Short mmCIF file of C-alpha atoms in Angstrom, two decimals:
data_model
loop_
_atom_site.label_atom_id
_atom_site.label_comp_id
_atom_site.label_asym_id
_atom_site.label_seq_id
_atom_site.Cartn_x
_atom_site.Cartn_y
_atom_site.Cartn_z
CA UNK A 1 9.50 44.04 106.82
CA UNK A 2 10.50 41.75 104.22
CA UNK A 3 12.30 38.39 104.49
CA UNK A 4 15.76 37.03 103.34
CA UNK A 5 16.40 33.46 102.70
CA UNK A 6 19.72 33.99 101.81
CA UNK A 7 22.44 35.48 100.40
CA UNK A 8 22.26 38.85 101.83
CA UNK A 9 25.83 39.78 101.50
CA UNK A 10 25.31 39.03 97.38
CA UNK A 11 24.18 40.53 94.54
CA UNK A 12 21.33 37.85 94.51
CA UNK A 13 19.93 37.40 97.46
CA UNK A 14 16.94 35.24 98.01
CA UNK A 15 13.00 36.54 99.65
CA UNK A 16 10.13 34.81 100.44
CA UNK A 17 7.93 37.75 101.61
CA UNK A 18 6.76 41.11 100.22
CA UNK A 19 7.88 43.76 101.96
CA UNK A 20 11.19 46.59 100.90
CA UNK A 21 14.57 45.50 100.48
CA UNK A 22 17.68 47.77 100.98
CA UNK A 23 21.05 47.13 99.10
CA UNK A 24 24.08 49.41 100.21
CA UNK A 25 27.15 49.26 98.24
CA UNK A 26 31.02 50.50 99.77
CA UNK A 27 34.15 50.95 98.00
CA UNK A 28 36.54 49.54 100.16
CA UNK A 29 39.16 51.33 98.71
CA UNK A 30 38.00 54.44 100.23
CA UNK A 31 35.10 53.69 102.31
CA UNK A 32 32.33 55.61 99.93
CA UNK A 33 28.80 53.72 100.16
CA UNK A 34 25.59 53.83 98.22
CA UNK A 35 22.50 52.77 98.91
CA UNK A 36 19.15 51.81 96.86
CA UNK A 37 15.60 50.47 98.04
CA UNK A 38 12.94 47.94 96.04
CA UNK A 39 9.81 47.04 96.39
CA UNK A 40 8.61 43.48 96.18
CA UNK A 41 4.94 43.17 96.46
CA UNK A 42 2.97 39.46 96.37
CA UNK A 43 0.65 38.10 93.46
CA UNK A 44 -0.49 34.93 94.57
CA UNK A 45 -4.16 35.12 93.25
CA UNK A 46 -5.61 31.67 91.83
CA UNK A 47 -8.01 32.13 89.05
CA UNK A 48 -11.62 31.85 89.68
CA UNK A 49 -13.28 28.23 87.88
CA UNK A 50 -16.41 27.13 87.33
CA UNK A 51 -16.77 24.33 85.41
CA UNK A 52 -20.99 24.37 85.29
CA UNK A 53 -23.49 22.36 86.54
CA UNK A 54 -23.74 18.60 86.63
CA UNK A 55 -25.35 17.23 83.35
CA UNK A 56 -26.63 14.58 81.35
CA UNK A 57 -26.15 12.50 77.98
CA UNK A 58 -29.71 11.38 76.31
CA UNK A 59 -31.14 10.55 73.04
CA UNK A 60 -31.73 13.66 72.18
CA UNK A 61 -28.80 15.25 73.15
CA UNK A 62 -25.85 12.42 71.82
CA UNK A 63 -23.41 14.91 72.22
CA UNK A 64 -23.28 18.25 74.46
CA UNK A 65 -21.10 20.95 74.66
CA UNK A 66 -19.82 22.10 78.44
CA UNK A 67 -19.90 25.69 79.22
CA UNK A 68 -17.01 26.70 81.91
CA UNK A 69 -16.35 30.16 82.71
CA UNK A 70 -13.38 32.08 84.31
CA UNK A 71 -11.90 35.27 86.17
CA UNK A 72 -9.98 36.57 85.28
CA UNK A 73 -9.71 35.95 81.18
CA UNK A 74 -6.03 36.07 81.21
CA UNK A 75 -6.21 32.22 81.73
CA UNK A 76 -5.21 28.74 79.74
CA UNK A 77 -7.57 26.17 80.17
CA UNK A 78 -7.36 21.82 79.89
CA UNK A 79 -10.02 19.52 79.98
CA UNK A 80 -9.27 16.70 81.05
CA UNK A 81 -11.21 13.16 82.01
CA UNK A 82 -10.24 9.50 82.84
CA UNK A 83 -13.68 7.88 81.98
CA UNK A 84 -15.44 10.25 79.59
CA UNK A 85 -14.67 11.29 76.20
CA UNK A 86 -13.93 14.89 74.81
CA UNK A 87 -14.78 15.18 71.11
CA UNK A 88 -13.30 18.19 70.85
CA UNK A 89 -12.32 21.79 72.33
CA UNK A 90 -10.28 20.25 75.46
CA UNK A 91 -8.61 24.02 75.65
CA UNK A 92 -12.03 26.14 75.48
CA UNK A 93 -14.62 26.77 78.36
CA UNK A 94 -16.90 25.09 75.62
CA UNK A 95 -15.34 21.30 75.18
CA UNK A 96 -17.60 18.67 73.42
CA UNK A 97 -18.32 15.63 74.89
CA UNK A 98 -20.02 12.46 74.00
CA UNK A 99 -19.73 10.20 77.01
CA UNK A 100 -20.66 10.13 80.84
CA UNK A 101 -17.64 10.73 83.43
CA UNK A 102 -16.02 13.28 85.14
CA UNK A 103 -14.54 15.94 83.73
CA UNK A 104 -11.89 18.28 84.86
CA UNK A 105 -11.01 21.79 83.96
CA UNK A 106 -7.56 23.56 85.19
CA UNK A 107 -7.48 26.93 84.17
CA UNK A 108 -3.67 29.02 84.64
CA UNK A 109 -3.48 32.75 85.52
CA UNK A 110 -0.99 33.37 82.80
CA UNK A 111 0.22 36.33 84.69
CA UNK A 112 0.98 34.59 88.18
CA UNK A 113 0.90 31.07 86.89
CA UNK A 114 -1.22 30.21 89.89
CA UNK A 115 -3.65 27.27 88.59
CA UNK A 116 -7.35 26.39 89.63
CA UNK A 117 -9.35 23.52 89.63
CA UNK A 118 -13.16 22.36 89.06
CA UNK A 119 -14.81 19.37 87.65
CA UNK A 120 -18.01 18.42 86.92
CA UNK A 121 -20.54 14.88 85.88
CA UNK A 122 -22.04 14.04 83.09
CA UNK A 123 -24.39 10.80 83.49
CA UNK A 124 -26.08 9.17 80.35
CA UNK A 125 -29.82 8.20 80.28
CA UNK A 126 -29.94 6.25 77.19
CA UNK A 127 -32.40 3.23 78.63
CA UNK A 128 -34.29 2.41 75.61
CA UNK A 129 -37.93 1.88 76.01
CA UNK A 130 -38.92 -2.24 75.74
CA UNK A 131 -41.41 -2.65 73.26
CA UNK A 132 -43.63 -6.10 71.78
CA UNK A 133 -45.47 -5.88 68.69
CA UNK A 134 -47.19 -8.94 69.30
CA UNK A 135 -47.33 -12.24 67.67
CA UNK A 136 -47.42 -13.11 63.56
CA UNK A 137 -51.12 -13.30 62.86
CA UNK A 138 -52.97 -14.13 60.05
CA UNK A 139 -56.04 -12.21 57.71
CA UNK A 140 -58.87 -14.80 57.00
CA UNK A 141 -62.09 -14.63 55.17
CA UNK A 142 -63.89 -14.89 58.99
CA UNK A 143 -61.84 -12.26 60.24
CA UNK A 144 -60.56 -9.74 57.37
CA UNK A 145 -59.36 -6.91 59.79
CA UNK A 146 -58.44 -7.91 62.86
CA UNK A 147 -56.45 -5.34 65.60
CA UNK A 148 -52.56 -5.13 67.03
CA UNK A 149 -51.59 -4.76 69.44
CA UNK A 150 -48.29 -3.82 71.44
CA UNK A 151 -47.10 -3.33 74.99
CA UNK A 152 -44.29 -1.25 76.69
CA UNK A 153 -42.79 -1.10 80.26
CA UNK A 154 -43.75 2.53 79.88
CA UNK A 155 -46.49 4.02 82.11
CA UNK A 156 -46.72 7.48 80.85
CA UNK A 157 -44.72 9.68 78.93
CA UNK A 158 -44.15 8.02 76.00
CA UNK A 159 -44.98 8.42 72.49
CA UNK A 160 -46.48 5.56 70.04
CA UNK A 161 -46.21 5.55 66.24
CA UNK A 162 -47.39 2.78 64.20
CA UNK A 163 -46.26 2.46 60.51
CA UNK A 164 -45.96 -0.03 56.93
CA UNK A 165 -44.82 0.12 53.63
CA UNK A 166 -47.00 -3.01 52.62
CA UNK A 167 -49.89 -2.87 54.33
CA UNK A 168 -52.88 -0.85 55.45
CA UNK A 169 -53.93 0.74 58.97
CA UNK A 170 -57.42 1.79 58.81
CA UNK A 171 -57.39 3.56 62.65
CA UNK A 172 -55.80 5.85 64.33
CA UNK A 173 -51.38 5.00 64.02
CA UNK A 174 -50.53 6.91 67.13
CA UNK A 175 -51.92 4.12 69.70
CA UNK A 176 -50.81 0.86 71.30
CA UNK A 177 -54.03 -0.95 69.39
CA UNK A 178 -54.18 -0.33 66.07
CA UNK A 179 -57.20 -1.80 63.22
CA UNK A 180 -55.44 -3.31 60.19
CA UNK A 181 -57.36 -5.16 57.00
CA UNK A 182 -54.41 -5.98 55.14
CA UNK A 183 -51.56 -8.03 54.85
CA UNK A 184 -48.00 -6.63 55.56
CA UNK A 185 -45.22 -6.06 57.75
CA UNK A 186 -46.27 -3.50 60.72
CA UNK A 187 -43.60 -1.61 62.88
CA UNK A 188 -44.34 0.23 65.96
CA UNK A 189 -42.29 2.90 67.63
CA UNK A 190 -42.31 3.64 71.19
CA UNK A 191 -40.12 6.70 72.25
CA UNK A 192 -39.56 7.68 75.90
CA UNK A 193 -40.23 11.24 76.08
CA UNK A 194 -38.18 11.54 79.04
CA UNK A 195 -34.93 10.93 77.46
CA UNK A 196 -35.99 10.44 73.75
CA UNK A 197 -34.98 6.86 73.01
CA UNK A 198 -37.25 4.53 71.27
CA UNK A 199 -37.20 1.26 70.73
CA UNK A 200 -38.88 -0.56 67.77
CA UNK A 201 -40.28 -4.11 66.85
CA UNK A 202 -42.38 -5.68 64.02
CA UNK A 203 -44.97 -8.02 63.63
CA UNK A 204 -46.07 -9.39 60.36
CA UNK A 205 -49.82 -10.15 59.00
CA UNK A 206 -50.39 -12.96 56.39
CA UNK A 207 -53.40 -12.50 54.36
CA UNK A 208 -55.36 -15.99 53.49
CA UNK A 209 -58.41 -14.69 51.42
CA UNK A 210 -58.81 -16.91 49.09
CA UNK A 211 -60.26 -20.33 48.91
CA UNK A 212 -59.11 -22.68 45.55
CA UNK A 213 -61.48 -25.07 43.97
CA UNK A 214 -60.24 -26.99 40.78
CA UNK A 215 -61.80 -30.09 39.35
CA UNK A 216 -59.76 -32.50 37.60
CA UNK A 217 -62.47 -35.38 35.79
CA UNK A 218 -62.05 -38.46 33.61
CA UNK A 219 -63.55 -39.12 31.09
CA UNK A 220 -65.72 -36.25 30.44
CA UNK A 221 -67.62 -37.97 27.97
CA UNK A 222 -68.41 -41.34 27.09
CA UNK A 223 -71.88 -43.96 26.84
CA UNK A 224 -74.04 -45.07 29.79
CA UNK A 225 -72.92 -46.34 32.34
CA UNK A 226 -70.04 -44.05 32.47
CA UNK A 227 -67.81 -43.95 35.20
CA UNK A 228 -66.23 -40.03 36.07
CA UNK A 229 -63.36 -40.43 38.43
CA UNK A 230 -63.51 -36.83 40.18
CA UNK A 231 -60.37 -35.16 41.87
CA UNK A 232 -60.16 -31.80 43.83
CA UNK A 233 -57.19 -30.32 43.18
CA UNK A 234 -57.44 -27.61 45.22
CA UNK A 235 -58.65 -26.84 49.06
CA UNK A 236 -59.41 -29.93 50.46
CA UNK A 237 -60.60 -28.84 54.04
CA UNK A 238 -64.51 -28.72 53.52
CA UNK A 239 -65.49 -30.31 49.77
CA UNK A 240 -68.92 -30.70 48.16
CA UNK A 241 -69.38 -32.42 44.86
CA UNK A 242 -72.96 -31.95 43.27
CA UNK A 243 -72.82 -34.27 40.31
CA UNK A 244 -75.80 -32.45 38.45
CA UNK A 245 -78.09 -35.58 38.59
CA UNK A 246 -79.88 -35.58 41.59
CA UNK A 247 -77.67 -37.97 43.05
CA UNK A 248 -76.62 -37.86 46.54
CA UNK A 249 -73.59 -35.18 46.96
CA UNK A 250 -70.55 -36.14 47.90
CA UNK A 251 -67.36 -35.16 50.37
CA UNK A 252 -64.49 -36.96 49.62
CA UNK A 253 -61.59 -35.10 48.06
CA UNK A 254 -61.65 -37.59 45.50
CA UNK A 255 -64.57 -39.82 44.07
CA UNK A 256 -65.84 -41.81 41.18
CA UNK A 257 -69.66 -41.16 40.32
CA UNK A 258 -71.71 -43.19 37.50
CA UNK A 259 -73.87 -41.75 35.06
CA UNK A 260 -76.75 -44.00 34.35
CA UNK A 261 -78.58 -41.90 32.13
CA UNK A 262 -77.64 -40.30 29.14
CA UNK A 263 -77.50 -36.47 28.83
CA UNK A 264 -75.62 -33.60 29.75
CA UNK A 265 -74.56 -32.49 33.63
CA UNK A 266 -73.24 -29.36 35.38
CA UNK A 267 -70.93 -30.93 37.76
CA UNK A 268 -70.50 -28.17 40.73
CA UNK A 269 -67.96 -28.46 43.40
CA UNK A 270 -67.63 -26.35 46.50
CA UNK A 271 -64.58 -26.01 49.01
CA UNK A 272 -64.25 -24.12 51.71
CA UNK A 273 -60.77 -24.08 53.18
CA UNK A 274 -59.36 -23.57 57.21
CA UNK A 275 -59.61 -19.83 56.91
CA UNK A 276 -63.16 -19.38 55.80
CA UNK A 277 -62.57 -18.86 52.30
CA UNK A 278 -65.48 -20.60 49.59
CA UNK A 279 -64.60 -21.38 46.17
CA UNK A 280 -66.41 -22.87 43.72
CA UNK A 281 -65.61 -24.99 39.98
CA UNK A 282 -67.33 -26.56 37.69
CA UNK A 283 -67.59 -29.04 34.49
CA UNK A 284 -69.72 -30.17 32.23
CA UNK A 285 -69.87 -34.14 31.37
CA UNK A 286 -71.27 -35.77 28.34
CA UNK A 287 -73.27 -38.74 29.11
CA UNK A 288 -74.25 -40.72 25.79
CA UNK A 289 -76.80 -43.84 25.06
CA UNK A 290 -76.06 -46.56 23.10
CA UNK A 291 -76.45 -45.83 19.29
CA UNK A 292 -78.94 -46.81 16.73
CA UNK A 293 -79.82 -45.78 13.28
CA UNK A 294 -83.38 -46.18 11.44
CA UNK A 295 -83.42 -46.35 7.64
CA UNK A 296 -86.86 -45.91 6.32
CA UNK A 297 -88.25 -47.77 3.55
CA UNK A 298 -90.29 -45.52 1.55
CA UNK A 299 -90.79 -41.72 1.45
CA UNK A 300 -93.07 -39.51 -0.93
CA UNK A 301 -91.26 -36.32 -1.30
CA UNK A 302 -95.15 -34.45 -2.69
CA UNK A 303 -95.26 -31.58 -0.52
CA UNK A 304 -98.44 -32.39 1.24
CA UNK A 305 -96.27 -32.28 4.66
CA UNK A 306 -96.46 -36.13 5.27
CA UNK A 307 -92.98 -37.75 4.72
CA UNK A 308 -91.79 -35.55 2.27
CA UNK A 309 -87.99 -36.18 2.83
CA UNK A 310 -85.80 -39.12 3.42
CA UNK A 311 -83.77 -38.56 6.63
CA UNK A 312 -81.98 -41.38 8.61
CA UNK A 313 -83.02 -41.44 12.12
CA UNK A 314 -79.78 -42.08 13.98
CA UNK A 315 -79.37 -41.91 18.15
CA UNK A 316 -76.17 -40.74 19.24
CA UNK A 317 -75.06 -41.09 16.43
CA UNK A 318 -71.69 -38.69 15.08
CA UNK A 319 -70.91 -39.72 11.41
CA UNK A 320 -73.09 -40.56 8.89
CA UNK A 321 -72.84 -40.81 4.89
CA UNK A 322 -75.75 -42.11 2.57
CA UNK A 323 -75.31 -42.16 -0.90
CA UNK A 324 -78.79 -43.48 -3.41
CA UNK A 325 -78.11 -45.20 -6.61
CA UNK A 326 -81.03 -45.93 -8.97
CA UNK A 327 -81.92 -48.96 -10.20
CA UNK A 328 -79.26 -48.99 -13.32
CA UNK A 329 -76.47 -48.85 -10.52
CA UNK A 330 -76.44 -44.66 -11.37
CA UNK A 331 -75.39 -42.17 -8.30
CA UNK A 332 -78.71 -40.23 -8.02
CA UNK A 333 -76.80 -38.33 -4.19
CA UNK A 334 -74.84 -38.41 -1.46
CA UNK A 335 -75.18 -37.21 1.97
CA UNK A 336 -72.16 -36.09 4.30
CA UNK A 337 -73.99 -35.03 7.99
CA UNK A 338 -76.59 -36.77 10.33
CA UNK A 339 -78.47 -33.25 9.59
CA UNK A 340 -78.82 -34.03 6.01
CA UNK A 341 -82.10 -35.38 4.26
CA UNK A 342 -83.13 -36.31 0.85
CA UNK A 343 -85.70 -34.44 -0.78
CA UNK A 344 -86.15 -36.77 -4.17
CA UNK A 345 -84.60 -34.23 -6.36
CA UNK A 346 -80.76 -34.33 -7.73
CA UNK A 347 -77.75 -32.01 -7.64
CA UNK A 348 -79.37 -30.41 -10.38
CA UNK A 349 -82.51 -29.85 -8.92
CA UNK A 350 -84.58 -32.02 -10.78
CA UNK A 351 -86.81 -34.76 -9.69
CA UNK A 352 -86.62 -37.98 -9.96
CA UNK A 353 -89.24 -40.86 -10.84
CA UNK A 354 -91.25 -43.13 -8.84
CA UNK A 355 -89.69 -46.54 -8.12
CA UNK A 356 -86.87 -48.60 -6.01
CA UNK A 357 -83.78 -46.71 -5.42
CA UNK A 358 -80.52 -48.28 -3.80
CA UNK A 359 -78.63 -46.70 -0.85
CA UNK A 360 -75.30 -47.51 0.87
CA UNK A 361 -75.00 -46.08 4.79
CA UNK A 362 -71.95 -45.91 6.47
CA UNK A 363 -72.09 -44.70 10.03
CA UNK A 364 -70.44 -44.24 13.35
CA UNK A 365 -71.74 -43.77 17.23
CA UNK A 366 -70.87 -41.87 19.64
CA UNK A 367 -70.26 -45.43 21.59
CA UNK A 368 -67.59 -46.53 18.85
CA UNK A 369 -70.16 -48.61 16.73
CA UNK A 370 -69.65 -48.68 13.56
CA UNK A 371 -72.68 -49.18 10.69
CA UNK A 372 -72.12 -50.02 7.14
CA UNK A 373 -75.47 -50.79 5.16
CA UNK A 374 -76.87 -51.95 1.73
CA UNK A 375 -80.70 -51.73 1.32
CA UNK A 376 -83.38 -50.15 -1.12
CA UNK A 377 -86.32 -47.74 -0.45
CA UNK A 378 -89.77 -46.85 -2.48
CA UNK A 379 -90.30 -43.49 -3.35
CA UNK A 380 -93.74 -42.80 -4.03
CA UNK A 381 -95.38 -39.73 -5.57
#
């Protein structure tokens, strides 16, 4: 029942089916035979391969691990793939792989050597979300929180996270609008919960809060009419001078205002700049009349309250020395300060005698005129 292929009349012959084979031996030196039967069964039995289910690559899975299985166990086993990528484990059932293909598994019966075959395909899904932050804005003193907000070509399932290291989000973080009130760079995430890739962007905030006012002014003293030439060195987008004198204000970024009366004036300028911001300086100028000084000609230092001291009445006036000699040409006193009288007494105390006393005045205005002079005054008890 079995079949010869050849070589029947040999030691060797060659089958190709199962089936029992009969030898028979003779000695043909005196005809004796013997005679012997095998068996030859046939084990042609592939293995059984499965290399699992189609599957996917994703953001949250980089990198997955196949799962094959065989029967029977007595196997070897080869991945193989012409346009994926095993990481690892290319002779387990449990390979790793990092890239879409096809992959192929051969497993061997290592008892028949019969070989089986099974593949499977791995696709990717890696499509990053597309995600705008929105355009660079700006924080002003009109609008000192304003909102963000982004936009994604996702519909649904996706996730939203807001976040900044130099700023400040005052509302919820977790939505496409978001309430900021400070300045700083703002990143949003938008992750596909489909296949867990996000995709990111940034959008900054400038912060202009502040308005600057600074007044530069020359001179800022000096005799009527004085001329103040007035500079903002500052803002310059809305400006108000008030000059202090009831004069008409101004707006030019730049101005020169005369004083036409003497005294003193709060000089007050506002800005206000393109973003809504007010600021506010100021400076005081020094407006002085001509000078003058009085020199009386007789005082009567008695203590009933009437003209008691000798005091030179000076206007605007910023230095002043008087010093009184008597009659003989003697230094009676000598006065240093504008402030300073004479009371008719000495350094000692003591007081002095009716009659004509002497007096040398040297002075100086607060214009730049200087006084130096020689007279004589009556005191009178």
């Amino acid at each position: 029942d079995g079949h010869f292929v050849s070589g029947t009349s040999t030691l060797n012959p060659t089958i190709d089916s199962a089936g029992t084979y009969s030898i028979t031996i003779t000695n043909n030196s005196n005809g004796c035979s013997s005679s012997d039967n095998v068996v030859v069964s046939i084990d042609t039995i592939k293995p059984i391969v499965n290399a699992g289910l189609d599957t996917l690559i994703n953001c949250y899975n980089p990198s997955i691990s196949l799962n094959a299985t065989v029967n029977p166990t007595n196997v070897n086993v080869l991945w193989q793939t012409n346009n994926g990528n095993i990481v690892s484990g290319n002779t387990s059932l449990t390979p790793m792989i990092n890239a879409a293909g096809i992959y192929i598994i051969q497993a061997v019966n290592t008892v028949n050597g019969c070989v089986s075959y099974d593949s499977l395909t791995v696709v990717v899904d890696t499509l990053s979300p597309v995600v705008n932050a929105g355009n660079d804005t700006i924080l002003t003193c009109v609008n000192d929180s304003i909102f963000l907000t982004a936009t994604t070509n996702l519909s649904s399932n996706y996730n939203v996270v807001w976040a900044t290291n130099n700023g400040n989000i005052y509302t919820n973080d977790s939505l496409l609008q978001i309430g900021v009130n400070s300045g700083g760079d703002y990143l949003v995430t938008v992750t596909n919960l489909s296949n867990g890739c996000s995709s990111t962007d940034t959008v900054i905030v400038s912060e202009h809060l502040t308005a600057l006012a600074n007044i530069y002014a020359t001179p800022t003293s000096g005799v009527i009419p004085l001329d103040v030439d007035f500079a903002n060195q500052g803002d310059n987008y809305i400006v108000t001078w008030d000059f202090g004198d009831g004069s008409q204000n101004s707006t030019d970024s730049m101005v020169t205002h005369t004083y036409t009366e003497d005294g003193q004036y709060m000089v007050i300028l506002n800005v206000r700049n393109e973003y809504g911001c007010t600021a506010s300086d100021s400076i005081l100028i020094d407006v002085f009349g001509t000078s003058s000084i009085l020199i009386p000609n007789i005082f009567s230092p008695n203590s009933d309250g009437v003209n008691d001291v000798l005091k030179i009445k000076g206007e605007n006036i910023k230095e002043l020395s008087i010093t009184i000699f008597n009659r003989w040409g003697e230094h009676i006193i000598e006065l240093t300060s504008p402030n300073q009288y004479w009371d008719g007494r000495t350094y000692a105390g003591i007081e002095v005698p009716e009659g004509t006393y002497f007096y040398i005045v040297k002075a100086k205005g607060v214009d730049g005129q200087e006084y130096d002079v020689k007279g004589s005054f009556t005191l009178v008890r």
